[in-house]
């Protein structure tokens, strides 16, 4: 877990660290390779639990639609057929593909849901990293790029320019699922809830009673028990990229599971990147992007996007105190 809700018990001992009161409802469900969790405050626990369970069921359905691992998923169907012919896409997924393309443009190609051939070449899907020969990286780069994907807005279809292309929603799908669960909970008139995709993306509806927000800690990369920053989240989302357990070792060197699609190599220079944004779809994609693009680019991005904030931990040579850059919070 890379960002976590600070509880009353787990972080005791330091009065300066804000905590959260115990929720009235707490349910969880494995999906998308992680554990989703929904916490709610409110008076009618029976109805609130039923709503939370329905929201989790929605997430399971989305997993069945968006997974590139499930043979029967819509994404698998697209991956098998979109190079042969245009494939019709369910409308909400089509909107997600359009948003992914917009983010690809905004990030100069750093965020790219067509990254799959590169992830494959580096052996990351099998969780066994390998150093691919340069020729293989170049071949993969020929079939990566949202510029090679045709999205026909009138017909609602997708088409790939080249065989071998594939979509991978690993950098945005969990955030999208969180948003859809939030939409459902809001339609049930729930006013204080947290939807958490295993610490990767969290969305806060309102805040716990008497609090300024849900207090979320960003994990210290050197000590899982500690937080490098705590933010009070309210009607917004935070996502973090760069969990230490996702780092792969190749020939004794660490490599990130996030690829830089511009070079074909794993992204370098960041230990973790967190993005705060109005939606979890955006914060998920942006944390992945900030991880690839680094601090200077992130600063330039926030100047155009006042609604986005970032907490970055760059890699550093010395063993000194962890360096944390906060971008677009009140102090800078
Ligand atoms: P996590 O899944 O650990 O929360 P991210 O949100 O950063 O982390 O997503 C990483 C996943 O996104 C990778 O496992 C891969 O499936 C996919 N991915 C890797 N590099 C990119 C990239 N540059 N753009 C979009 N998706 C990527
Ligand atoms: Mg992401």
mmCIF file of C-alpha atoms and ligand atoms in Angstrom:
data_model
loop_
_atom_site.group_PDB
_atom_site.id
_atom_site.type_symbol
_atom_site.label_atom_id
_atom_site.label_comp_id
_atom_site.label_asym_id
_atom_site.label_seq_id
_atom_site.Cartn_x
_atom_site.Cartn_y
_atom_site.Cartn_z
ATOM 1 C CA UNK A 1 0.000 0.000 0.000
ATOM 2 C CA UNK A 2 1.465 3.360 -1.006
ATOM 3 C CA UNK A 3 -1.071 5.856 0.308
ATOM 4 C CA UNK A 4 -3.207 4.952 3.243
ATOM 5 C CA UNK A 5 -5.939 6.205 5.439
ATOM 6 C CA UNK A 6 -4.499 7.121 8.812
ATOM 7 C CA UNK A 7 -6.444 5.311 11.481
ATOM 8 C CA UNK A 8 -6.902 6.197 15.125
ATOM 9 C CA UNK A 9 -4.918 3.223 16.348
ATOM 10 C CA UNK A 10 -2.202 2.547 13.745
ATOM 11 C CA UNK A 11 -0.567 5.960 13.934
ATOM 12 C CA UNK A 12 -0.959 6.623 17.634
ATOM 13 C CA UNK A 13 1.859 8.021 19.667
ATOM 14 C CA UNK A 14 2.308 11.249 17.760
ATOM 15 C CA UNK A 15 -0.326 13.850 18.526
ATOM 16 C CA UNK A 16 0.855 15.969 15.576
ATOM 17 C CA UNK A 17 -0.304 13.336 13.099
ATOM 18 C CA UNK A 18 -3.986 13.707 12.236
ATOM 19 C CA UNK A 19 -6.146 10.585 12.376
ATOM 20 C CA UNK A 20 -9.626 9.534 11.270
ATOM 21 C CA UNK A 21 -12.484 8.388 13.494
ATOM 22 C CA UNK A 22 -13.712 4.791 12.997
ATOM 23 C CA UNK A 23 -16.198 4.515 10.093
ATOM 24 C CA UNK A 24 -19.723 3.090 10.463
ATOM 25 C CA UNK A 25 -19.322 0.811 7.448
ATOM 26 C CA UNK A 26 -16.172 -0.864 6.136
ATOM 27 C CA UNK A 27 -16.276 -3.432 3.327
ATOM 28 C CA UNK A 28 -13.656 -4.766 0.934
ATOM 29 C CA UNK A 29 -13.369 -6.841 -2.220
ATOM 30 C CA UNK A 30 -10.425 -8.164 -4.246
ATOM 31 C CA UNK A 31 -10.433 -6.861 -7.850
ATOM 32 C CA UNK A 32 -7.921 -5.633 -10.443
ATOM 33 C CA UNK A 33 -5.078 -7.362 -8.651
ATOM 34 C CA UNK A 34 -5.601 -5.446 -5.425
ATOM 35 C CA UNK A 35 -8.037 -5.056 -2.523
ATOM 36 C CA UNK A 36 -10.713 -2.387 -2.979
ATOM 37 C CA UNK A 37 -12.162 -0.935 0.194
ATOM 38 C CA UNK A 38 -15.140 1.330 0.898
ATOM 39 C CA UNK A 39 -15.590 3.182 4.187
ATOM 40 C CA UNK A 40 -18.732 5.156 5.025
ATOM 41 C CA UNK A 41 -19.965 7.354 7.879
ATOM 42 C CA UNK A 42 -23.708 7.632 8.414
ATOM 43 C CA UNK A 43 -26.636 6.656 10.594
ATOM 44 C CA UNK A 44 -28.317 3.829 8.683
ATOM 45 C CA UNK A 45 -25.572 1.185 8.642
ATOM 46 C CA UNK A 46 -27.722 -1.540 6.998
ATOM 47 C CA UNK A 47 -28.598 0.581 3.973
ATOM 48 C CA UNK A 48 -25.103 2.034 3.774
ATOM 49 C CA UNK A 49 -23.547 -1.457 3.782
ATOM 50 C CA UNK A 50 -25.882 -2.563 1.002
ATOM 51 C CA UNK A 51 -24.866 0.483 -1.070
ATOM 52 C CA UNK A 52 -21.174 -0.190 -0.431
ATOM 53 C CA UNK A 53 -21.563 -3.818 -1.513
ATOM 54 C CA UNK A 54 -23.339 -2.729 -4.706
ATOM 55 C CA UNK A 55 -20.512 -0.299 -5.438
ATOM 56 C CA UNK A 56 -17.986 -3.128 -4.979
ATOM 57 C CA UNK A 57 -20.015 -5.352 -7.319
ATOM 58 C CA UNK A 58 -19.763 -2.584 -9.916
ATOM 59 C CA UNK A 59 -15.974 -2.642 -9.544
ATOM 60 C CA UNK A 60 -15.907 -6.415 -10.109
ATOM 61 C CA UNK A 61 -17.936 -5.892 -13.306
ATOM 62 C CA UNK A 62 -15.451 -3.248 -14.445
ATOM 63 C CA UNK A 63 -12.575 -5.644 -13.764
ATOM 64 C CA UNK A 64 -14.314 -8.166 -16.040
ATOM 65 C CA UNK A 65 -14.592 -5.492 -18.739
ATOM 66 C CA UNK A 66 -11.176 -3.803 -18.484
ATOM 67 C CA UNK A 67 -8.751 -6.619 -17.636
ATOM 68 C CA UNK A 68 -6.203 -7.579 -20.277
ATOM 69 C CA UNK A 69 -5.807 -10.892 -18.431
ATOM 70 C CA UNK A 70 -9.382 -12.137 -18.749
ATOM 71 C CA UNK A 71 -10.062 -13.772 -22.083
ATOM 72 C CA UNK A 72 -13.724 -12.758 -22.070
ATOM 73 C CA UNK A 73 -13.118 -9.074 -21.251
ATOM 74 C CA UNK A 74 -13.949 -6.261 -23.658
ATOM 75 C CA UNK A 75 -10.313 -5.123 -23.601
ATOM 76 C CA UNK A 76 -9.133 -8.636 -24.589
ATOM 77 C CA UNK A 77 -11.639 -8.623 -27.436
ATOM 78 C CA UNK A 78 -10.353 -5.240 -28.627
ATOM 79 C CA UNK A 79 -6.761 -6.440 -28.344
ATOM 80 C CA UNK A 80 -7.508 -9.516 -30.466
ATOM 81 C CA UNK A 81 -9.563 -7.799 -33.188
ATOM 82 C CA UNK A 82 -8.907 -4.038 -33.476
ATOM 83 C CA UNK A 83 -5.967 -4.487 -35.868
ATOM 84 C CA UNK A 84 -8.253 -6.388 -38.274
ATOM 85 C CA UNK A 85 -11.340 -4.187 -38.177
ATOM 86 C CA UNK A 86 -12.975 -1.346 -36.214
ATOM 87 C CA UNK A 87 -14.412 -2.672 -32.942
ATOM 88 C CA UNK A 88 -17.424 -1.078 -31.279
ATOM 89 C CA UNK A 89 -16.734 0.012 -27.689
ATOM 90 C CA UNK A 90 -19.172 0.302 -24.759
ATOM 91 C CA UNK A 91 -19.829 4.071 -24.355
ATOM 92 C CA UNK A 92 -18.271 4.632 -20.912
ATOM 93 C CA UNK A 93 -15.152 2.698 -21.922
ATOM 94 C CA UNK A 94 -15.051 4.716 -25.140
ATOM 95 C CA UNK A 95 -15.050 7.930 -23.055
ATOM 96 C CA UNK A 96 -12.198 6.500 -20.967
ATOM 97 C CA UNK A 97 -10.222 5.829 -24.160
ATOM 98 C CA UNK A 98 -10.838 9.418 -25.311
ATOM 99 C CA UNK A 99 -9.676 10.763 -21.922
ATOM 100 C CA UNK A 100 -6.596 8.497 -22.118
ATOM 101 C CA UNK A 101 -5.756 9.981 -25.503
ATOM 102 C CA UNK A 102 -6.171 13.524 -24.152
ATOM 103 C CA UNK A 103 -3.817 12.709 -21.267
ATOM 104 C CA UNK A 104 -1.366 11.182 -23.757
ATOM 105 C CA UNK A 105 -1.383 14.525 -25.624
ATOM 106 C CA UNK A 106 -1.114 16.637 -22.458
ATOM 107 C CA UNK A 107 1.836 14.570 -21.206
ATOM 108 C CA UNK A 108 3.732 14.589 -24.485
ATOM 109 C CA UNK A 109 3.291 10.819 -24.801
ATOM 110 C CA UNK A 110 4.505 9.880 -21.308
ATOM 111 C CA UNK A 111 1.114 8.449 -20.408
ATOM 112 C CA UNK A 112 0.240 5.882 -23.030
ATOM 113 C CA UNK A 113 -2.276 3.032 -22.700
ATOM 114 C CA UNK A 114 -0.699 1.309 -25.750
ATOM 115 C CA UNK A 115 2.480 0.626 -23.746
ATOM 116 C CA UNK A 116 1.817 -3.176 -23.617
ATOM 117 C CA UNK A 117 4.413 -4.341 -26.204
ATOM 118 C CA UNK A 118 7.139 -2.591 -24.191
ATOM 119 C CA UNK A 119 5.931 -4.025 -20.879
ATOM 120 C CA UNK A 120 6.078 -7.438 -22.574
ATOM 121 C CA UNK A 121 9.551 -6.915 -24.025
ATOM 122 C CA UNK A 122 10.874 -6.126 -20.541
ATOM 123 C CA UNK A 123 9.215 -9.244 -19.125
ATOM 124 C CA UNK A 124 7.196 -7.207 -16.615
ATOM 125 C CA UNK A 125 3.877 -8.967 -17.214
ATOM 126 C CA UNK A 126 5.505 -12.203 -16.082
ATOM 127 C CA UNK A 127 7.091 -10.307 -13.183
ATOM 128 C CA UNK A 128 10.470 -11.574 -14.378
ATOM 129 C CA UNK A 129 12.435 -8.602 -15.612
ATOM 130 C CA UNK A 130 14.833 -9.061 -18.551
ATOM 131 C CA UNK A 131 17.032 -6.632 -20.461
ATOM 132 C CA UNK A 132 15.675 -6.771 -24.011
ATOM 133 C CA UNK A 133 18.104 -6.322 -26.922
ATOM 134 C CA UNK A 134 17.902 -2.800 -28.395
ATOM 135 C CA UNK A 135 16.374 -4.251 -31.594
ATOM 136 C CA UNK A 136 13.495 -5.657 -29.600
ATOM 137 C CA UNK A 137 12.867 -2.315 -27.890
ATOM 138 C CA UNK A 138 12.851 -0.597 -31.267
ATOM 139 C CA UNK A 139 10.435 -3.173 -32.683
ATOM 140 C CA UNK A 140 8.117 -2.684 -29.686
ATOM 141 C CA UNK A 141 8.257 1.120 -30.105
ATOM 142 C CA UNK A 142 6.937 0.662 -33.660
ATOM 143 C CA UNK A 143 3.670 -0.706 -32.265
ATOM 144 C CA UNK A 144 3.307 1.669 -29.290
ATOM 145 C CA UNK A 145 1.621 5.092 -29.462
ATOM 146 C CA UNK A 146 -1.878 6.534 -29.171
ATOM 147 C CA UNK A 147 -1.226 8.215 -32.540
ATOM 148 C CA UNK A 148 -1.580 4.685 -34.002
ATOM 149 C CA UNK A 149 -5.065 4.225 -32.527
ATOM 150 C CA UNK A 150 -8.156 5.441 -34.426
ATOM 151 C CA UNK A 151 -11.093 6.374 -32.209
ATOM 152 C CA UNK A 152 -14.170 7.056 -34.359
ATOM 153 C CA UNK A 153 -16.434 9.226 -32.212
ATOM 154 C CA UNK A 154 -19.447 8.970 -34.532
ATOM 155 C CA UNK A 155 -19.332 5.193 -34.773
ATOM 156 C CA UNK A 156 -17.985 4.637 -31.236
ATOM 157 C CA UNK A 157 -15.288 2.286 -32.550
ATOM 158 C CA UNK A 158 -11.583 1.676 -32.065
ATOM 159 C CA UNK A 159 -9.092 0.514 -34.676
ATOM 160 C CA UNK A 160 -5.336 -0.162 -34.399
ATOM 161 C CA UNK A 161 -3.007 0.886 -37.230
ATOM 162 C CA UNK A 162 -0.715 -2.115 -36.772
ATOM 163 C CA UNK A 163 -0.926 -5.783 -35.786
ATOM 164 C CA UNK A 164 0.564 -6.542 -32.384
ATOM 165 C CA UNK A 165 -0.833 -3.384 -30.762
ATOM 166 C CA UNK A 166 -2.579 -3.827 -27.411
ATOM 167 C CA UNK A 167 -4.265 -1.711 -24.773
ATOM 168 C CA UNK A 168 -3.211 -1.865 -21.110
ATOM 169 C CA UNK A 169 -5.346 0.177 -18.715
ATOM 170 C CA UNK A 170 -3.074 -0.632 -15.732
ATOM 171 C CA UNK A 171 -2.191 3.054 -15.298
ATOM 172 C CA UNK A 172 -5.777 4.395 -15.258
ATOM 173 C CA UNK A 173 -8.272 1.522 -14.758
ATOM 174 C CA UNK A 174 -8.227 1.395 -10.957
ATOM 175 C CA UNK A 175 -8.842 5.160 -10.801
ATOM 176 C CA UNK A 176 -11.700 4.825 -13.302
ATOM 177 C CA UNK A 177 -13.241 2.050 -11.175
ATOM 178 C CA UNK A 178 -12.952 4.229 -8.058
ATOM 179 C CA UNK A 179 -14.767 7.074 -9.872
ATOM 180 C CA UNK A 180 -17.586 4.810 -10.990
ATOM 181 C CA UNK A 181 -18.055 3.526 -7.436
ATOM 182 C CA UNK A 182 -18.065 7.137 -6.170
ATOM 183 C CA UNK A 183 -20.686 8.094 -8.759
ATOM 184 C CA UNK A 184 -22.884 5.253 -7.503
ATOM 185 C CA UNK A 185 -22.407 6.148 -3.814
ATOM 186 C CA UNK A 186 -23.254 9.784 -4.546
ATOM 187 C CA UNK A 187 -26.439 8.658 -6.338
ATOM 188 C CA UNK A 188 -27.360 6.925 -3.042
ATOM 189 C CA UNK A 189 -27.000 10.352 -1.314
ATOM 190 C CA UNK A 190 -23.996 9.177 0.712
ATOM 191 C CA UNK A 191 -22.186 12.219 2.094
ATOM 192 C CA UNK A 192 -19.043 10.857 3.784
ATOM 193 C CA UNK A 193 -17.223 7.923 2.174
ATOM 194 C CA UNK A 194 -13.813 6.807 1.018
ATOM 195 C CA UNK A 195 -13.189 4.487 -1.935
ATOM 196 C CA UNK A 196 -9.705 3.000 -1.934
ATOM 197 C CA UNK A 197 -8.071 0.796 -4.584
ATOM 198 C CA UNK A 198 -5.428 -0.801 -2.385
ATOM 199 C CA UNK A 199 -3.634 2.483 -1.710
ATOM 200 C CA UNK A 200 -3.064 3.120 -5.421
ATOM 201 C CA UNK A 201 -6.004 5.534 -5.913
ATOM 202 C CA UNK A 202 -8.308 6.908 -3.212
ATOM 203 C CA UNK A 203 -11.341 9.184 -3.574
ATOM 204 C CA UNK A 204 -12.907 11.000 -0.619
ATOM 205 C CA UNK A 205 -16.583 11.965 -0.649
ATOM 206 C CA UNK A 206 -17.099 14.748 1.928
ATOM 207 C CA UNK A 207 -15.262 14.216 5.189
ATOM 208 C CA UNK A 208 -15.660 12.252 8.421
ATOM 209 C CA UNK A 209 -17.850 14.043 10.984
ATOM 210 C CA UNK A 210 -16.080 17.030 12.522
ATOM 211 C CA UNK A 211 -12.992 16.699 10.281
ATOM 212 C CA UNK A 212 -11.553 18.903 7.549
ATOM 213 C CA UNK A 213 -11.132 15.872 5.265
ATOM 214 C CA UNK A 214 -10.011 12.264 5.161
ATOM 215 C CA UNK A 215 -6.436 12.171 6.418
ATOM 216 C CA UNK A 216 -4.308 10.274 3.931
ATOM 217 C CA UNK A 217 -0.653 9.491 4.515
ATOM 218 C CA UNK A 218 1.849 9.094 1.682
ATOM 219 C CA UNK A 219 4.171 6.269 2.570
ATOM 220 C CA UNK A 220 7.792 6.876 3.395
ATOM 221 C CA UNK A 221 9.682 4.746 0.822
ATOM 222 C CA UNK A 222 12.202 3.743 3.485
ATOM 223 C CA UNK A 223 9.784 2.935 6.289
ATOM 224 C CA UNK A 224 6.354 1.557 5.550
ATOM 225 C CA UNK A 225 5.098 2.569 8.976
ATOM 226 C CA UNK A 226 5.824 6.248 8.398
ATOM 227 C CA UNK A 227 4.313 8.943 6.194
ATOM 228 C CA UNK A 228 6.338 11.611 4.366
ATOM 229 C CA UNK A 229 3.246 13.787 3.962
ATOM 230 C CA UNK A 230 -0.320 13.802 5.217
ATOM 231 C CA UNK A 231 -3.102 15.447 3.275
ATOM 232 C CA UNK A 232 -6.726 16.122 4.186
ATOM 233 C CA UNK A 233 -8.704 14.916 1.182
ATOM 234 C CA UNK A 234 -12.277 16.073 0.556
ATOM 235 C CA UNK A 235 -14.303 15.634 -2.652
ATOM 236 C CA UNK A 236 -11.197 14.733 -4.560
ATOM 237 C CA UNK A 237 -8.720 11.989 -5.274
ATOM 238 C CA UNK A 238 -5.108 11.026 -4.684
ATOM 239 C CA UNK A 239 -3.103 8.382 -6.550
ATOM 240 C CA UNK A 240 0.452 7.226 -6.029
ATOM 241 C CA UNK A 241 2.815 5.489 -8.449
ATOM 242 C CA UNK A 242 6.067 3.823 -7.515
ATOM 243 C CA UNK A 243 5.309 1.212 -4.880
ATOM 244 C CA UNK A 244 8.566 -0.438 -3.742
ATOM 245 C CA UNK A 245 7.044 -3.924 -4.186
ATOM 246 C CA UNK A 246 6.574 -3.203 -7.923
ATOM 247 C CA UNK A 247 10.261 -2.563 -8.525
ATOM 248 C CA UNK A 248 11.870 -5.407 -10.501
ATOM 249 C CA UNK A 249 15.462 -6.459 -10.386
ATOM 250 C CA UNK A 250 17.386 -7.208 -13.587
ATOM 251 C CA UNK A 251 21.007 -8.292 -13.321
ATOM 252 C CA UNK A 252 21.149 -6.858 -9.821
ATOM 253 C CA UNK A 253 19.752 -3.431 -10.750
ATOM 254 C CA UNK A 254 16.300 -2.062 -9.846
ATOM 255 C CA UNK A 255 13.851 -1.170 -12.647
ATOM 256 C CA UNK A 256 10.444 0.454 -12.394
ATOM 257 C CA UNK A 257 7.344 -1.314 -13.797
ATOM 258 C CA UNK A 258 6.404 2.042 -15.351
ATOM 259 C CA UNK A 259 7.802 2.454 -18.859
ATOM 260 C CA UNK A 260 8.787 5.662 -20.585
ATOM 261 C CA UNK A 261 7.075 5.160 -23.959
ATOM 262 C CA UNK A 262 9.211 7.905 -25.488
ATOM 263 C CA UNK A 263 12.434 5.932 -24.983
ATOM 264 C CA UNK A 264 11.244 2.355 -24.518
ATOM 265 C CA UNK A 265 13.072 2.116 -21.166
ATOM 266 C CA UNK A 266 11.694 1.914 -17.621
ATOM 267 C CA UNK A 267 11.176 5.376 -16.116
ATOM 268 C CA UNK A 268 14.032 6.630 -13.950
ATOM 269 C CA UNK A 269 14.614 9.335 -11.369
ATOM 270 C CA UNK A 270 11.557 8.993 -9.128
ATOM 271 C CA UNK A 271 10.936 6.917 -6.034
ATOM 272 C CA UNK A 272 7.275 7.811 -5.890
ATOM 273 C CA UNK A 273 4.884 10.296 -7.462
ATOM 274 C CA UNK A 274 1.480 11.193 -6.048
ATOM 275 C CA UNK A 275 -1.135 13.294 -7.822
ATOM 276 C CA UNK A 276 -4.170 14.975 -6.253
ATOM 277 C CA UNK A 277 -6.947 15.714 -8.762
ATOM 278 C CA UNK A 278 -10.734 16.165 -8.918
ATOM 279 C CA UNK A 279 -11.223 12.637 -10.322
ATOM 280 C CA UNK A 280 -9.463 9.339 -9.597
ATOM 281 C CA UNK A 281 -9.265 8.604 -13.334
ATOM 282 C CA UNK A 282 -7.111 11.698 -13.730
ATOM 283 C CA UNK A 283 -5.074 11.320 -10.533
ATOM 284 C CA UNK A 284 -4.266 7.699 -11.483
ATOM 285 C CA UNK A 285 -3.051 8.650 -14.979
ATOM 286 C CA UNK A 286 -1.252 11.750 -13.684
ATOM 287 C CA UNK A 287 0.676 9.937 -10.943
ATOM 288 C CA UNK A 288 1.956 7.531 -13.598
ATOM 289 C CA UNK A 289 2.805 10.526 -15.834
ATOM 290 C CA UNK A 290 4.543 12.496 -13.069
ATOM 291 C CA UNK A 291 6.596 9.384 -12.281
ATOM 292 C CA UNK A 292 7.800 9.324 -15.902
ATOM 293 C CA UNK A 293 8.226 13.074 -16.361
ATOM 294 C CA UNK A 294 9.783 14.239 -13.092
ATOM 295 C CA UNK A 295 9.569 17.418 -11.029
ATOM 296 C CA UNK A 296 10.221 20.164 -13.590
ATOM 297 C CA UNK A 297 7.599 18.916 -15.975
ATOM 298 C CA UNK A 298 5.115 18.399 -13.124
ATOM 299 C CA UNK A 299 5.632 22.012 -12.004
ATOM 300 C CA UNK A 300 4.965 23.213 -15.547
ATOM 301 C CA UNK A 301 1.798 21.081 -15.687
ATOM 302 C CA UNK A 302 0.329 22.461 -12.465
ATOM 303 C CA UNK A 303 0.768 26.044 -13.684
ATOM 304 C CA UNK A 304 -1.853 25.246 -16.327
ATOM 305 C CA UNK A 305 -3.951 23.045 -14.021
ATOM 306 C CA UNK A 306 -4.654 24.791 -10.727
ATOM 307 C CA UNK A 307 -6.883 21.892 -9.639
ATOM 308 C CA UNK A 308 -3.977 19.403 -9.645
ATOM 309 C CA UNK A 309 -1.419 18.959 -6.855
ATOM 310 C CA UNK A 310 1.582 16.656 -6.571
ATOM 311 C CA UNK A 311 3.837 15.106 -3.941
ATOM 312 C CA UNK A 312 7.048 13.792 -5.478
ATOM 313 C CA UNK A 313 9.925 11.827 -3.963
ATOM 314 C CA UNK A 314 12.872 12.002 -6.364
ATOM 315 C CA UNK A 315 15.675 9.456 -6.241
ATOM 316 C CA UNK A 316 18.697 10.779 -4.406
ATOM 317 C CA UNK A 317 22.273 9.703 -4.182
ATOM 318 C CA UNK A 318 22.867 10.249 -0.493
ATOM 319 C CA UNK A 319 21.301 8.422 2.400
ATOM 320 C CA UNK A 320 20.201 11.702 3.958
ATOM 321 C CA UNK A 321 16.607 12.478 4.908
ATOM 322 C CA UNK A 322 14.017 11.621 2.233
ATOM 323 C CA UNK A 323 13.527 14.585 -0.105
ATOM 324 C CA UNK A 324 9.867 15.437 -0.665
ATOM 325 C CA UNK A 325 8.670 18.007 -3.212
ATOM 326 C CA UNK A 326 5.132 19.297 -2.796
ATOM 327 C CA UNK A 327 3.728 21.094 -5.801
ATOM 328 C CA UNK A 328 0.711 23.415 -5.811
ATOM 329 C CA UNK A 329 -0.056 23.158 -2.112
ATOM 330 C CA UNK A 330 -0.517 26.499 -0.313
ATOM 331 C CA UNK A 331 3.159 26.886 0.461
ATOM 332 C CA UNK A 332 4.370 26.992 -3.160
HETATM 333 P P1 LIG B 1 -0.023 0.920 -9.961
HETATM 334 O O1 LIG B 1 -0.727 0.033 -10.921
HETATM 335 O O2 LIG B 1 1.074 0.253 -9.229
HETATM 336 O O3 LIG B 1 -0.942 1.703 -9.101
HETATM 337 P P2 LIG B 1 0.414 2.934 -11.966
HETATM 338 O O4 LIG B 1 -0.909 3.557 -11.804
HETATM 339 O O5 LIG B 1 1.532 3.866 -12.122
HETATM 340 O O6 LIG B 1 0.791 1.973 -10.801
HETATM 341 O O7 LIG B 1 0.315 1.995 -13.252
HETATM 342 C C1 LIG B 1 1.374 1.194 -13.682
HETATM 343 C C2 LIG B 1 0.849 0.245 -14.745
HETATM 344 O O8 LIG B 1 0.441 0.999 -15.890
HETATM 345 C C3 LIG B 1 1.907 -0.719 -15.252
HETATM 346 O O9 LIG B 1 1.867 -1.932 -14.535
HETATM 347 C C4 LIG B 1 1.500 -0.920 -16.703
HETATM 348 O O10 LIG B 1 0.463 -1.863 -16.784
HETATM 349 C C5 LIG B 1 0.941 0.429 -17.082
HETATM 350 N N1 LIG B 1 1.959 1.386 -17.572
HETATM 351 C C6 LIG B 1 3.317 1.294 -17.494
HETATM 352 N N2 LIG B 1 3.908 2.384 -18.040
HETATM 353 C C7 LIG B 1 2.882 3.183 -18.469
HETATM 354 C C8 LIG B 1 2.846 4.449 -19.136
HETATM 355 N N3 LIG B 1 3.933 5.119 -19.430
HETATM 356 N N4 LIG B 1 1.615 4.955 -19.431
HETATM 357 C C9 LIG B 1 0.477 4.290 -19.125
HETATM 358 N N5 LIG B 1 0.459 3.108 -18.510
HETATM 359 C C10 LIG B 1 1.639 2.554 -18.175
HETATM 360 MG MG1 LIG B 2 -1.631 5.284 -12.511
#
